[in-house]
GROMACS .gro file of C-alpha atoms in nm:
model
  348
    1UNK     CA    1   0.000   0.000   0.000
    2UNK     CA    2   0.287   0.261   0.127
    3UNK     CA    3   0.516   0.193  -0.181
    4UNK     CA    4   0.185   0.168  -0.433
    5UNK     CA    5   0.109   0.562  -0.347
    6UNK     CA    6   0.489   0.688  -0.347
    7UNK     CA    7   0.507   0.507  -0.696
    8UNK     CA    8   0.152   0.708  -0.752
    9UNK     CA    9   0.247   1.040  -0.614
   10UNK     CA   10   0.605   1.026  -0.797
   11UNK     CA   11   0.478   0.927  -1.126
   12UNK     CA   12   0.498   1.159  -1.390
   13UNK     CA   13   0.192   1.386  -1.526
   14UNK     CA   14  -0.013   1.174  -1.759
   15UNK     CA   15  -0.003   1.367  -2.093
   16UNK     CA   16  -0.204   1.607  -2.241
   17UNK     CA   17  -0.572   1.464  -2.301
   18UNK     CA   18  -0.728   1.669  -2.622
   19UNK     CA   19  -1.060   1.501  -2.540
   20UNK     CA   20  -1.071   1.632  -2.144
   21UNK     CA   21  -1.067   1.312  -1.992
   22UNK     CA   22  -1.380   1.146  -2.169
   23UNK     CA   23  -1.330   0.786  -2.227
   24UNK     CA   24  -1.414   0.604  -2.507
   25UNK     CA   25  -1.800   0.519  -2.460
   26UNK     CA   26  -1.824   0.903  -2.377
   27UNK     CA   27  -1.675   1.014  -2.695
   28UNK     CA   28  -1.899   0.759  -2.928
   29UNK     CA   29  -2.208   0.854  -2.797
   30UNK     CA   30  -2.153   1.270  -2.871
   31UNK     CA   31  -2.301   1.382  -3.181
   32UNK     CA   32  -2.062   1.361  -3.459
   33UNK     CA   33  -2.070   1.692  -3.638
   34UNK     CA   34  -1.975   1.575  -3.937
   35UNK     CA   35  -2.398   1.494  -3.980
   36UNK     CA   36  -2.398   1.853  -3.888
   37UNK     CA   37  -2.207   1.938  -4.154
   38UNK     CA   38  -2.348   1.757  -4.407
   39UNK     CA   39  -2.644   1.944  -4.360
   40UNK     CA   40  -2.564   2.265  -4.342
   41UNK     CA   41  -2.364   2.239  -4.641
   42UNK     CA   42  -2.676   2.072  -4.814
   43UNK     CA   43  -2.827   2.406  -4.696
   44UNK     CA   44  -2.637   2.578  -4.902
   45UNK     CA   45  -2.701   2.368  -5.201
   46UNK     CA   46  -3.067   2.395  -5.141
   47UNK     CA   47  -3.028   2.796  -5.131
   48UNK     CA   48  -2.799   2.822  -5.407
   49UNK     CA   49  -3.095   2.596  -5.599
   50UNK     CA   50  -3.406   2.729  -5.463
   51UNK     CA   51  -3.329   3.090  -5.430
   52UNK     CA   52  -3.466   3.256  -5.711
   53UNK     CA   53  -3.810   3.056  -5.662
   54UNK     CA   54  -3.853   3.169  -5.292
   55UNK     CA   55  -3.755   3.538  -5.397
   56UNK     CA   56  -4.037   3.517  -5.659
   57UNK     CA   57  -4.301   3.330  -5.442
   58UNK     CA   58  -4.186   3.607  -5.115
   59UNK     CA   59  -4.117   3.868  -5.315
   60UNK     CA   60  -3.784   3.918  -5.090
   61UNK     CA   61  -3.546   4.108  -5.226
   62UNK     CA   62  -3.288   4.108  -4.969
   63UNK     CA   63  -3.293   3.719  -4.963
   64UNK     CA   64  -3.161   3.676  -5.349
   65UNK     CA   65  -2.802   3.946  -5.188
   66UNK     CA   66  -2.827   3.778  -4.881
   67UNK     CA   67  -2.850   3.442  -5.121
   68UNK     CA   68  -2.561   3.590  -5.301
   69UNK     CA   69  -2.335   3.688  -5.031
   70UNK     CA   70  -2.346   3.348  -4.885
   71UNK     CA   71  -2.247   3.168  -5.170
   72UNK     CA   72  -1.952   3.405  -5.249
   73UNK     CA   73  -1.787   3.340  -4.896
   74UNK     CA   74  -1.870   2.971  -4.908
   75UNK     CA   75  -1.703   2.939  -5.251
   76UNK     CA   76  -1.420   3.151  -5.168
   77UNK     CA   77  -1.316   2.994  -4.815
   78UNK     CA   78  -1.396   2.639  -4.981
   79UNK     CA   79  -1.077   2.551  -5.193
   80UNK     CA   80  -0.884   2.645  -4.920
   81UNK     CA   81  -1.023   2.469  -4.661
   82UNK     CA   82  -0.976   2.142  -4.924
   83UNK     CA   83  -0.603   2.260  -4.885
   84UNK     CA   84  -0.592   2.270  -4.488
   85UNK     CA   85  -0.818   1.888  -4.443
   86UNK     CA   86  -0.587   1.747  -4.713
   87UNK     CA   87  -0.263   1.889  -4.533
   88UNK     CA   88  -0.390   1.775  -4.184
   89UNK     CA   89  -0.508   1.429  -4.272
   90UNK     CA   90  -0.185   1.360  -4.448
   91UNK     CA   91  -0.039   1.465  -4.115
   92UNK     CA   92  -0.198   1.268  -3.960
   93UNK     CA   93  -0.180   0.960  -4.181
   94UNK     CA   94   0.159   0.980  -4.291
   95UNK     CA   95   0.399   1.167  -4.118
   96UNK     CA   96   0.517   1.005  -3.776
   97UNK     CA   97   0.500   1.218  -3.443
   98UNK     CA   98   0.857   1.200  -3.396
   99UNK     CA   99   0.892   1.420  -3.645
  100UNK     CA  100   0.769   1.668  -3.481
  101UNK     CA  101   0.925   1.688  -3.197
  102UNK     CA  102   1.259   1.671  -3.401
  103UNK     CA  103   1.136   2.029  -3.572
  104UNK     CA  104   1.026   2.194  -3.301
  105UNK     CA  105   1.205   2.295  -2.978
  106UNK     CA  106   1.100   2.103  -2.646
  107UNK     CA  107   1.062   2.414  -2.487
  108UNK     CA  108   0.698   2.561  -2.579
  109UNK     CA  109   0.835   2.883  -2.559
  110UNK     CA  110   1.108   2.891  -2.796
  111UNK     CA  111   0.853   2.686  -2.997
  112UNK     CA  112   0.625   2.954  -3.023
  113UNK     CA  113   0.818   3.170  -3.240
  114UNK     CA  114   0.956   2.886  -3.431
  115UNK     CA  115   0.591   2.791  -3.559
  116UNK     CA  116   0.514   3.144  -3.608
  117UNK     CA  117   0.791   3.144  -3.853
  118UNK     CA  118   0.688   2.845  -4.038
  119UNK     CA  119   0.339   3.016  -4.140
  120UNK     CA  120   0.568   3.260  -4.331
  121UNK     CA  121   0.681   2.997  -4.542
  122UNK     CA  122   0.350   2.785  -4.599
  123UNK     CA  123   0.046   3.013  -4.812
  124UNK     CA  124  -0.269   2.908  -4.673
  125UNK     CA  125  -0.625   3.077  -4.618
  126UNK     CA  126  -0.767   3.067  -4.226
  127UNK     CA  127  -1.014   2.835  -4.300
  128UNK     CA  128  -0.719   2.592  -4.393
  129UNK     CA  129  -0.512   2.656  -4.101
  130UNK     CA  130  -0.745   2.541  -3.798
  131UNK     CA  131  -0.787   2.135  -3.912
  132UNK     CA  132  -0.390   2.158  -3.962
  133UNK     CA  133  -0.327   2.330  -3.650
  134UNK     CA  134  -0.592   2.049  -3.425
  135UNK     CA  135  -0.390   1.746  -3.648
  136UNK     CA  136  -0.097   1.905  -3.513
  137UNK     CA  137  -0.164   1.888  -3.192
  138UNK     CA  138  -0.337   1.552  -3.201
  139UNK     CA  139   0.038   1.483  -3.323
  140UNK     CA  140   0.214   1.601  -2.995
  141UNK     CA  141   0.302   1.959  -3.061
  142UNK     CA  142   0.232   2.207  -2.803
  143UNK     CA  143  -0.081   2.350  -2.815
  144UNK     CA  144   0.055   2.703  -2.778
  145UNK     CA  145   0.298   2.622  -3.035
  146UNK     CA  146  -0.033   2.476  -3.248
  147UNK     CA  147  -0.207   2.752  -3.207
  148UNK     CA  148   0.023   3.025  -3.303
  149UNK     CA  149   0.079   2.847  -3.652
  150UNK     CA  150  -0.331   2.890  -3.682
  151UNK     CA  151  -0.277   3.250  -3.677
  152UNK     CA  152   0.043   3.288  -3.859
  153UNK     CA  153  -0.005   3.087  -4.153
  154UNK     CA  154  -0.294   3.265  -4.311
  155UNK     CA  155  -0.182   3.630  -4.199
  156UNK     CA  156   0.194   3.663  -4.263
  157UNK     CA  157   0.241   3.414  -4.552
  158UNK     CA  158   0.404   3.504  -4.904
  159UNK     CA  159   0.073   3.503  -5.100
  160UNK     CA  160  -0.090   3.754  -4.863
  161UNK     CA  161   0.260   4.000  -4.852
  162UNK     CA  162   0.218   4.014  -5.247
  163UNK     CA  163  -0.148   4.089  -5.222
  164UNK     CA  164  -0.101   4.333  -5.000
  165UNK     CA  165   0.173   4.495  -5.229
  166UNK     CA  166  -0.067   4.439  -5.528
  167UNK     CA  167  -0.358   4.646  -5.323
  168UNK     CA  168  -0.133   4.931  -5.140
  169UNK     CA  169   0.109   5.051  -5.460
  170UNK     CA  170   0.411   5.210  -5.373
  171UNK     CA  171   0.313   5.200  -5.003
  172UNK     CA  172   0.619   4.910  -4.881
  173UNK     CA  173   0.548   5.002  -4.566
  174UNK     CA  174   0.221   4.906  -4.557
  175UNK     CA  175   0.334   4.552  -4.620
  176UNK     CA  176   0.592   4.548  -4.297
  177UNK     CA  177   0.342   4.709  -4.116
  178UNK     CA  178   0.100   4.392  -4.193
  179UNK     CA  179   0.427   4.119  -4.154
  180UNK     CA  180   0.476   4.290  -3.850
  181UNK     CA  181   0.170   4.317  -3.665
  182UNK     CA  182   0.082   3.997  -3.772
  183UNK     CA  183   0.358   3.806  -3.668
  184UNK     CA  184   0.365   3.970  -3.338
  185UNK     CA  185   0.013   3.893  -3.248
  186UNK     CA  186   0.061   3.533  -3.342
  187UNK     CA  187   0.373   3.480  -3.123
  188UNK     CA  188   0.220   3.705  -2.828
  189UNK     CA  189  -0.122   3.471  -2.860
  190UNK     CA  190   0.107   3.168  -2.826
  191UNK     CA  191   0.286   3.302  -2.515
  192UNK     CA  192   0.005   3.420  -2.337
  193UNK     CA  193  -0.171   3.083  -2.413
  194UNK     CA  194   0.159   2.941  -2.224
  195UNK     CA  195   0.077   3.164  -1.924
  196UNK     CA  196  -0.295   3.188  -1.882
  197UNK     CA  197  -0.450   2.877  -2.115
  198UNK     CA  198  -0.600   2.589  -1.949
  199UNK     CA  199  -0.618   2.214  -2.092
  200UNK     CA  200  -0.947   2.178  -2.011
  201UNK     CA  201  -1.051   2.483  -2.237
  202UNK     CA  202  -0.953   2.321  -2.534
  203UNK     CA  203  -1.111   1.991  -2.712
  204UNK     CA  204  -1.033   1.831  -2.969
  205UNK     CA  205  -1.235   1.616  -3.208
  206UNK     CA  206  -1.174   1.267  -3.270
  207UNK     CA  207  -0.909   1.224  -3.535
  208UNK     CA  208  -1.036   0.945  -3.763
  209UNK     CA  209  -0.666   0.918  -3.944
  210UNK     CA  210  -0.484   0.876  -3.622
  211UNK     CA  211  -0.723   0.612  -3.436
  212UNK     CA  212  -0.814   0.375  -3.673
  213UNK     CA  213  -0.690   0.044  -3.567
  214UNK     CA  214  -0.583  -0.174  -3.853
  215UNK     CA  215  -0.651   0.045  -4.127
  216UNK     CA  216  -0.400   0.151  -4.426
  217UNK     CA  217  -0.263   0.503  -4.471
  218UNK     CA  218  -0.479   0.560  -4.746
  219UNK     CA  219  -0.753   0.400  -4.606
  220UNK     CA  220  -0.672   0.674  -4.273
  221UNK     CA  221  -0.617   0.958  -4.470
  222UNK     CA  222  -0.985   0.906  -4.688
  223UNK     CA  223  -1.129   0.916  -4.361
  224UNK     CA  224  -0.895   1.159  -4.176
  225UNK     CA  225  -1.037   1.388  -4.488
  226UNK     CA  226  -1.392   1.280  -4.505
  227UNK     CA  227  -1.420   1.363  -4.135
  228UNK     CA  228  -1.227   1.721  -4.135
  229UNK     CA  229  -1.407   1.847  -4.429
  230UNK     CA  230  -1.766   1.767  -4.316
  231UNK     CA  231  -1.677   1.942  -3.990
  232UNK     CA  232  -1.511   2.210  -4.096
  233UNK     CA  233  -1.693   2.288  -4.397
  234UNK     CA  234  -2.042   2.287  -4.164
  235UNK     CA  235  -1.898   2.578  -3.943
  236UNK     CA  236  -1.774   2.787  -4.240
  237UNK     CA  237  -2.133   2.753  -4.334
  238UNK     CA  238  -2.236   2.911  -4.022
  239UNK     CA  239  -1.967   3.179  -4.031
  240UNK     CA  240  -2.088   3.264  -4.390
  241UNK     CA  241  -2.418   3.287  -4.257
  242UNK     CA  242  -2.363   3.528  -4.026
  243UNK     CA  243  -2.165   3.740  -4.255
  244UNK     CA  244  -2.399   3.758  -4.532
  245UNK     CA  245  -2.715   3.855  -4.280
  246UNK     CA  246  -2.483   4.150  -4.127
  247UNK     CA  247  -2.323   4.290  -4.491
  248UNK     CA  248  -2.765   4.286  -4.608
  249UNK     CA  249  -2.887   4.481  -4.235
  250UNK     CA  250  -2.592   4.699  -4.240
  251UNK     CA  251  -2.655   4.980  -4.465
  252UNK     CA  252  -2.322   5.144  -4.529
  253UNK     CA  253  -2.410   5.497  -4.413
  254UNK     CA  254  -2.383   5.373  -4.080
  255UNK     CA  255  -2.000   5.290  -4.103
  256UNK     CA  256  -1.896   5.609  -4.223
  257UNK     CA  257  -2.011   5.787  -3.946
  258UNK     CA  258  -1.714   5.644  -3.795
  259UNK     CA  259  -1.450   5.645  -4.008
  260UNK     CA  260  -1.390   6.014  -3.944
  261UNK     CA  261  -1.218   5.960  -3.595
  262UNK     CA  262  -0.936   5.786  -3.642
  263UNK     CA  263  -0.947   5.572  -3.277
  264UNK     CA  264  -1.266   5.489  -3.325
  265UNK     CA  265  -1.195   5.402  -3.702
  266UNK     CA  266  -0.949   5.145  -3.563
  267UNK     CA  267  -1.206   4.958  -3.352
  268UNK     CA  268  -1.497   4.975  -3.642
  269UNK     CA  269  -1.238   4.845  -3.935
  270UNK     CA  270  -1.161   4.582  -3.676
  271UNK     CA  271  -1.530   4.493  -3.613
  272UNK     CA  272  -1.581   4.486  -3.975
  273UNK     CA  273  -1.273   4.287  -4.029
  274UNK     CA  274  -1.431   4.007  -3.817
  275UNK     CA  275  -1.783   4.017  -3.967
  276UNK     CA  276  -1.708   4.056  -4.311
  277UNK     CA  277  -1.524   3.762  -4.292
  278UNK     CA  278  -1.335   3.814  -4.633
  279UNK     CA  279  -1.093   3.547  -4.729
  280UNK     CA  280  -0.713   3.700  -4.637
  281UNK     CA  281  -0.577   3.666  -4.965
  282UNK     CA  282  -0.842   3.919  -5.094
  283UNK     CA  283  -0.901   4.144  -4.752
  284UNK     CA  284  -0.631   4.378  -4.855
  285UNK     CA  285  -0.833   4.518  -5.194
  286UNK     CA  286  -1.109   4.544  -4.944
  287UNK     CA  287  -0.874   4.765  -4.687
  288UNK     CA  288  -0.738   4.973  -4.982
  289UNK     CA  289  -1.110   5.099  -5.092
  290UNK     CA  290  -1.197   5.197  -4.701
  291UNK     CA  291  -1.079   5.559  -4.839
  292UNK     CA  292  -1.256   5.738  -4.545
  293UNK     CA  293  -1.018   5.511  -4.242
  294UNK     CA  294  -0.707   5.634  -4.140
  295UNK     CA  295  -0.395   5.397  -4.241
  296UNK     CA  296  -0.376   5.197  -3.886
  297UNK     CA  297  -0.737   5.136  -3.895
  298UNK     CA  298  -0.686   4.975  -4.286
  299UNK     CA  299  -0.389   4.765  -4.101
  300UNK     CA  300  -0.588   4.650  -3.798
  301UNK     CA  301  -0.848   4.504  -4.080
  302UNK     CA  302  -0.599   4.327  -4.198
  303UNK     CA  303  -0.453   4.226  -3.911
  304UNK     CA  304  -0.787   4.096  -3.731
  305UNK     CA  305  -0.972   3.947  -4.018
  306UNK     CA  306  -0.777   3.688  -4.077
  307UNK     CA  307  -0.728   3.587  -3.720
  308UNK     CA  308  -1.078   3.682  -3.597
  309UNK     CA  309  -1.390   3.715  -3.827
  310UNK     CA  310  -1.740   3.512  -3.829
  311UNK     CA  311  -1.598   3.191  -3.990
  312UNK     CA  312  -1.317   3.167  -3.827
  313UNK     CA  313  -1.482   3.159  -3.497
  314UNK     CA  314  -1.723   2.900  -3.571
  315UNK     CA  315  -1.471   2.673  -3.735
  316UNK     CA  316  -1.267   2.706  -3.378
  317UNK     CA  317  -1.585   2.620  -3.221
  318UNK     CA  318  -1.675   2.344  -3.392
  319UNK     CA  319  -1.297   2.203  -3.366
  320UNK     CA  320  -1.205   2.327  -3.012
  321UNK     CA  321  -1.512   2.378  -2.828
  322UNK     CA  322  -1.684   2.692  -2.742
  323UNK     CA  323  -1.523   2.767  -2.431
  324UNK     CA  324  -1.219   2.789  -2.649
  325UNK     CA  325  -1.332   2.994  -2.932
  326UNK     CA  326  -1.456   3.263  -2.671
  327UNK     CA  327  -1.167   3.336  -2.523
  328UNK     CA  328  -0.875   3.307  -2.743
  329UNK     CA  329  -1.072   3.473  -3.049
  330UNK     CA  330  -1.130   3.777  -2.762
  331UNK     CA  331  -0.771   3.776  -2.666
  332UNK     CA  332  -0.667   3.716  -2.990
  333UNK     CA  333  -0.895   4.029  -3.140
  334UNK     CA  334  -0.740   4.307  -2.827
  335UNK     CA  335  -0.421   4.195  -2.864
  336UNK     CA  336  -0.419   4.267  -3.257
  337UNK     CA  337  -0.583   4.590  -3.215
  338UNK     CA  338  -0.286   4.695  -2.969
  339UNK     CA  339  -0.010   4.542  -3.203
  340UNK     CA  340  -0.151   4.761  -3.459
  341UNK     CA  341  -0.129   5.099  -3.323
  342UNK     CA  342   0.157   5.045  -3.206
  343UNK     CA  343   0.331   4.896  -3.553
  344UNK     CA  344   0.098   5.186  -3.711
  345UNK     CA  345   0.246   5.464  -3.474
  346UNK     CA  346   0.584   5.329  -3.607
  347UNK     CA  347   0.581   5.219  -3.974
  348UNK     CA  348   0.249   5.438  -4.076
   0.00000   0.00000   0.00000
């Protein structure tokens, strides 16, 4: 009895459980959202399809640009959230753990900055970076190291940088404003994670690729993708959703009484940022025609969207839980805010 609890009480942490301690029987009797997902992306096949017939038989006008809205943001987040479910079920199909933990420091927070720098280096839209960034961590790597890659990858990579370039001519520092602030917020989001995050906010779903006893790589990584894609691509439904019902309320008059005031034009273009919900390969074309905002509140829509908008939120939510989404999208949105006036005050 004595020596059973000293081996107990000297025995080392058990690792990190993604599913917060559920058990098997627990986990197969939750709802799988990829049924979820199936419908709500046959929702959008049925609008697409019945649209103009319940805008005749209603007579609603605002349903055929709230129709058209929706499919716009669906079609444009869609390839690339192909790109991130392919990437993350090949991770987790083919590419050992060990691997990981080869690449990355052991120390989270010299990993941190590390995995912000590999987002430079890999283009990808936001809606491909969260199913990469939970394989990752269903993989071993640190979840603060995980997470800063989510908000790296899609904000800082080279695709974005020449957008940017494309949309701002002859305005460099526009660009290294946009590197800059997006970077930092990315490595400061992993660090405070470090300090402040708690295992038992985040969940993870069941990864299909990585826990299928028996089954081929190929065989894992069909259903690694089958189950990524129906789950993520039900949540970017939901985030489209609630995009296309705010740009069809929202008449525009209302945001250009703010634009004038150039503190309060950083907190509206950062509002916008996350309910527009454009894709951030494309969000810098929108920033360059928001004539009436000062240059810092352009940057901080830059900056936020693609770390924080209406998509991106419910994709967390559906892959890390709500309790989550909450609180790191909050964090995530005041800490880019600050990292943009500051990188504004200094490059703009």
């Amino acid at each position: 009895m004595v020596e059973g609890s000293a081996s107990a009480a000297t025995a080392p942490p058990p690792p990190f459980d993604p599913h917060g301690g559920e058990d098997d029987s627990g986990r197969r009797r939750r709802p799988t959202t990829g049924t979820v997902g199936s419908a709500l992306v046959g929702a959008v096949v049925v609008a697409v399809l019945a649209g103009p017939w319940v805008e005749r038989l209603l007579g609603l006008a605002a349903f055929e640009a709230w129709r058209t809205l929706l499919v716009a943001i669906v079609m444009q987040g869609v390839p690339f959230l192909i790109l991130g479910t392919v990437v993350s079920a090949a991770i987790g199909a083919f590419i050992p753990a060990r691997v990981f933990s080869k690449i990355l420091p052991r120390n989270p927070v010299l990993a941190v900055p590390v995995a912000g720098a590999a987002g430079v280096v890999l283009p990808g839209c936001e809606c491909a970076s969260v199913p990469v960034a939970g394989s990752l961590m269903r993989r071993g790597v640190a979840p603060a190291a995980a997470l800063t890659f989510l908000l790296a990858a899609p904000a800082v990579n080279p695709v974005v940088l020449v957008s940017t370039a494309i949309a701002f001519p002859g305005k460099p520092e526009m660009v290294a404003a946009r590197f800059g602030a997006s970077l930092v917020t990315s490595v400061v989001m992993g660090w405070l994670w470090i300090r402040w995050g708690r295992e038992e906010w985040l969940r993870l779903p069941t990864g299909h690729a990585e826990h299928t006893p028996g089954a081929g790589r190929l065989e894992a990584f069909r259903r690694g993708l089958q189950h990524d894609f129906l789950q993520a691509g039900g949540f970017l439904v939901v985030g489209a959703m609630a995009a296309a019902t705010f740009n069809v309320l929202v008449p525009p008059s209302v945001l250009e009484t703010f634009s004038g005031s150039p503190w309060l034009g950083v907190l509206v273009a950062a509002a916008l940022a996350v309910l527009l919900s454009v894709c951030s390969e494309a969000d810098a074309f929108v920033a360059s025609s928001f004539t009436g905002f000062s240059p810092t509140a352009r940057l901080a829509f830059m900056v936020v969207g693609p770390m924080v908008d209406m998509k991106l939120i419910a994709l967390q939510s559906g892959a890390f839980g709500r309790a989550f989404a909450v609180r790191f999208c909050a964090g995530t949105f005041v800490v880019a805010i600050l990292c943009c006036v500051i990188v504004g005050v200094v490059f703009l």
